[in-house]
């Protein structure tokens, strides 16, 4: 009688399986083969083959790049997990904000959490609330109730009274200075004399008071060009600062008899929504959606043509205001605009989903993703897009320089119009490279396109960032770009920084290159200063010292600017 040795076969099978697994290239492949085989064997052999072993948990990690209040980009590593990770952004209240790897950060004043899950592995990162504010030529960093300032002293880069206190709850910036909302609901502001308030009595004392009323019991503050507009705890409105008159080339208080706010407007602006400004006027949307404007009529100070229409959004350029009504139509008032607004071809703008202004004209995208320019084409070239109308379909977004526009289409190509003497030749030279573009950036005189492969294409005024050829070899693996009026700085996926443009305004960062490592966010002042914050909270500044490019004033005092929450 022949004896059968049953255990010998599973041993061979187990050896064969082990050999198969050993020859696999990655852990993910091995796990898949093991799972397939284990599903076909009985319990007798399962333990011998390792079928009952718990699979290794994938190691998931998250890193985030970008400044708070701007576009945030997450980089997720999933280790051995072969699935697509699930992403979730949420605010400090747990509210869901998005599920993509990128997020337009609309809640910068609170902590932000991102989580990633892949298989059984997961990771979470929490970003610190934004602490950096920028005026036109100064930085302000708020930490633990104290503010740290540097840059132009005349534009808010130094103010001893506010630097001596530790009960600040929020910083609000204008182009020329800052305001600090205090824990006791009072305010302190600094910069030019017109907005400087050290104590509440400064607001209403003197022959010409700086404010329209008492600056106490404040709930919220918004900024204008060189002014602040606030809502008190009871909902009432108050403002302080000044208004520039183009025709008289002089500054006037906001309660000026001819150009300032009237008593009726102050009453109507209780719980106001938002503020916009031109060179010589302000426009505020009241709680009921109507608009209240003041200042020089030729710069938008008189909005009688708008009447009681309900507005969703208002914006200003040099001399005109443009607003979107709640039904999606466009209206305008000021130097050259009418209500309703029409394109250069005579078509009324309607069903608008978004719009952007340059210094003198505008561009709107409607619900069908078609872009059209508007303004005064007889005077401003960029107000007329009729020659390229066929190209302006399937538009994803539009960005503006001072005199021109660039539209990013859904297929990743770019259309440019306006400011031909400065822009056209350089745009034509790079047009063939403008494919697979994912984002556009601009300053007053130049544009930059970021492509899906992490490379960069630029055009416009060469000195102000329109020519990046000198650093093209370094412009790889770029995640995001920050600009000022004269230069750009690109943040790469390895945390390094590449800058170009006007050398003295931040276009040359060679003096701090060694310190620009593991950078996660870059901030810029309009007039030429850059600030980089690293993953560990170290910070580096460069550019025009007057505009915030030199932070030595706070070295030894401001030890870190946290990017991730502690």
PDB file of N, CA, C and O in Angstrom, residues 81-82 85 100 113 136 152 175 182 196 322 330 354 378 403 429 452 516 549:
ATOM      1  N   UNK A  81       0.864  52.347  -1.089  1.00  0.00           N
ATOM      2  CA  UNK A  81      -0.537  52.342  -1.509  1.00  0.00           C
ATOM      3  C   UNK A  81      -0.640  52.671  -2.993  1.00  0.00           C
ATOM      4  O   UNK A  81      -0.045  53.643  -3.464  1.00  0.00           O
ATOM      5  N   UNK A  82      -1.398  51.849  -3.730  1.00  0.00           N
ATOM      6  CA  UNK A  82      -1.541  52.071  -5.170  1.00  0.00           C
ATOM      7  C   UNK A  82      -2.842  52.766  -5.531  1.00  0.00           C
ATOM      8  O   UNK A  82      -3.110  53.026  -6.695  1.00  0.00           O
ATOM      9  N   UNK A  85      -5.247  58.731  -3.563  1.00  0.00           N
ATOM     10  CA  UNK A  85      -5.580  59.202  -2.216  1.00  0.00           C
ATOM     11  C   UNK A  85      -6.810  60.097  -2.215  1.00  0.00           C
ATOM     12  O   UNK A  85      -7.073  60.819  -3.170  1.00  0.00           O
ATOM     13  N   UNK A 100      -9.732  68.581  -3.661  1.00  0.00           N
ATOM     14  CA  UNK A 100      -8.667  68.540  -4.663  1.00  0.00           C
ATOM     15  C   UNK A 100      -7.314  68.785  -4.008  1.00  0.00           C
ATOM     16  O   UNK A 100      -7.227  69.219  -2.851  1.00  0.00           O
ATOM     17  N   UNK A 113      -7.036  72.645   7.915  1.00  0.00           N
ATOM     18  CA  UNK A 113      -6.568  71.261   8.014  1.00  0.00           C
ATOM     19  C   UNK A 113      -6.769  70.537   6.697  1.00  0.00           C
ATOM     20  O   UNK A 113      -7.805  70.688   6.040  1.00  0.00           O
ATOM     21  N   UNK A 136       1.749  98.625   0.896  1.00  0.00           N
ATOM     22  CA  UNK A 136       2.480  98.794  -0.354  1.00  0.00           C
ATOM     23  C   UNK A 136       3.974  98.694  -0.201  1.00  0.00           C
ATOM     24  O   UNK A 136       4.673  98.255  -1.128  1.00  0.00           O
ATOM     25  N   UNK A 152       8.951 100.621   4.937  1.00  0.00           N
ATOM     26  CA  UNK A 152       8.892 102.086   4.951  1.00  0.00           C
ATOM     27  C   UNK A 152       8.210 102.602   6.217  1.00  0.00           C
ATOM     28  O   UNK A 152       7.038 102.304   6.459  1.00  0.00           O
ATOM     29  N   UNK A 175      -2.854 100.361   1.280  1.00  0.00           N
ATOM     30  CA  UNK A 175      -1.601 100.517   0.542  1.00  0.00           C
ATOM     31  C   UNK A 175      -0.591 101.323   1.349  1.00  0.00           C
ATOM     32  O   UNK A 175       0.616 101.067   1.289  1.00  0.00           O
ATOM     33  N   UNK A 182      -8.205  95.956  18.310  1.00  0.00           N
ATOM     34  CA  UNK A 182      -7.743  95.515  19.623  1.00  0.00           C
ATOM     35  C   UNK A 182      -8.773  94.616  20.305  1.00  0.00           C
ATOM     36  O   UNK A 182      -9.954  94.603  19.944  1.00  0.00           O
ATOM     37  N   UNK A 196      -3.529 107.923  11.012  1.00  0.00           N
ATOM     38  CA  UNK A 196      -2.883 107.589  12.274  1.00  0.00           C
ATOM     39  C   UNK A 196      -3.788 107.914  13.466  1.00  0.00           C
ATOM     40  O   UNK A 196      -4.168 109.060  13.686  1.00  0.00           O
ATOM     41  N   UNK A 322     -17.015  99.407 -11.609  1.00  0.00           N
ATOM     42  CA  UNK A 322     -17.770  98.386 -12.326  1.00  0.00           C
ATOM     43  C   UNK A 322     -18.396  97.469 -11.286  1.00  0.00           C
ATOM     44  O   UNK A 322     -17.741  97.100 -10.308  1.00  0.00           O
ATOM     45  N   UNK A 330     -24.028  93.715 -15.821  1.00  0.00           N
ATOM     46  CA  UNK A 330     -22.915  94.573 -15.465  1.00  0.00           C
ATOM     47  C   UNK A 330     -23.313  96.032 -15.597  1.00  0.00           C
ATOM     48  O   UNK A 330     -23.933  96.437 -16.586  1.00  0.00           O
ATOM     49  N   UNK A 354     -17.798  86.132 -13.900  1.00  0.00           N
ATOM     50  CA  UNK A 354     -16.676  86.797 -13.237  1.00  0.00           C
ATOM     51  C   UNK A 354     -16.165  87.918 -14.126  1.00  0.00           C
ATOM     52  O   UNK A 354     -16.407  87.926 -15.340  1.00  0.00           O
ATOM     53  N   UNK A 378     -12.072 103.697 -27.889  1.00  0.00           N
ATOM     54  CA  UNK A 378     -11.493 104.822 -28.624  1.00  0.00           C
ATOM     55  C   UNK A 378     -10.238 105.348 -27.952  1.00  0.00           C
ATOM     56  O   UNK A 378      -9.384 105.965 -28.590  1.00  0.00           O
ATOM     57  N   UNK A 403      -2.358  97.705 -18.466  1.00  0.00           N
ATOM     58  CA  UNK A 403      -2.968  98.121 -19.719  1.00  0.00           C
ATOM     59  C   UNK A 403      -3.445  96.969 -20.598  1.00  0.00           C
ATOM     60  O   UNK A 403      -3.893  97.215 -21.719  1.00  0.00           O
ATOM     61  N   UNK A 429       6.658  86.063 -29.461  1.00  0.00           N
ATOM     62  CA  UNK A 429       7.888  85.273 -29.378  1.00  0.00           C
ATOM     63  C   UNK A 429       7.715  84.003 -28.543  1.00  0.00           C
ATOM     64  O   UNK A 429       8.435  83.018 -28.742  1.00  0.00           O
ATOM     65  N   UNK A 452       1.816  72.814 -16.767  1.00  0.00           N
ATOM     66  CA  UNK A 452       1.538  71.616 -15.978  1.00  0.00           C
ATOM     67  C   UNK A 452       2.797  70.824 -15.660  1.00  0.00           C
ATOM     68  O   UNK A 452       2.817  70.052 -14.695  1.00  0.00           O
ATOM     69  N   UNK A 516      17.207  80.226   1.349  1.00  0.00           N
ATOM     70  CA  UNK A 516      15.911  79.951   0.726  1.00  0.00           C
ATOM     71  C   UNK A 516      15.766  78.456   0.456  1.00  0.00           C
ATOM     72  O   UNK A 516      15.724  77.986  -0.686  1.00  0.00           O
ATOM     73  N   UNK A 549      12.174  94.694   2.063  1.00  0.00           N
ATOM     74  CA  UNK A 549      13.163  93.684   1.710  1.00  0.00           C
ATOM     75  C   UNK A 549      14.241  93.467   2.750  1.00  0.00           C
ATOM     76  O   UNK A 549      15.098  92.597   2.566  1.00  0.00           O
TER      77      UNK A 549
END
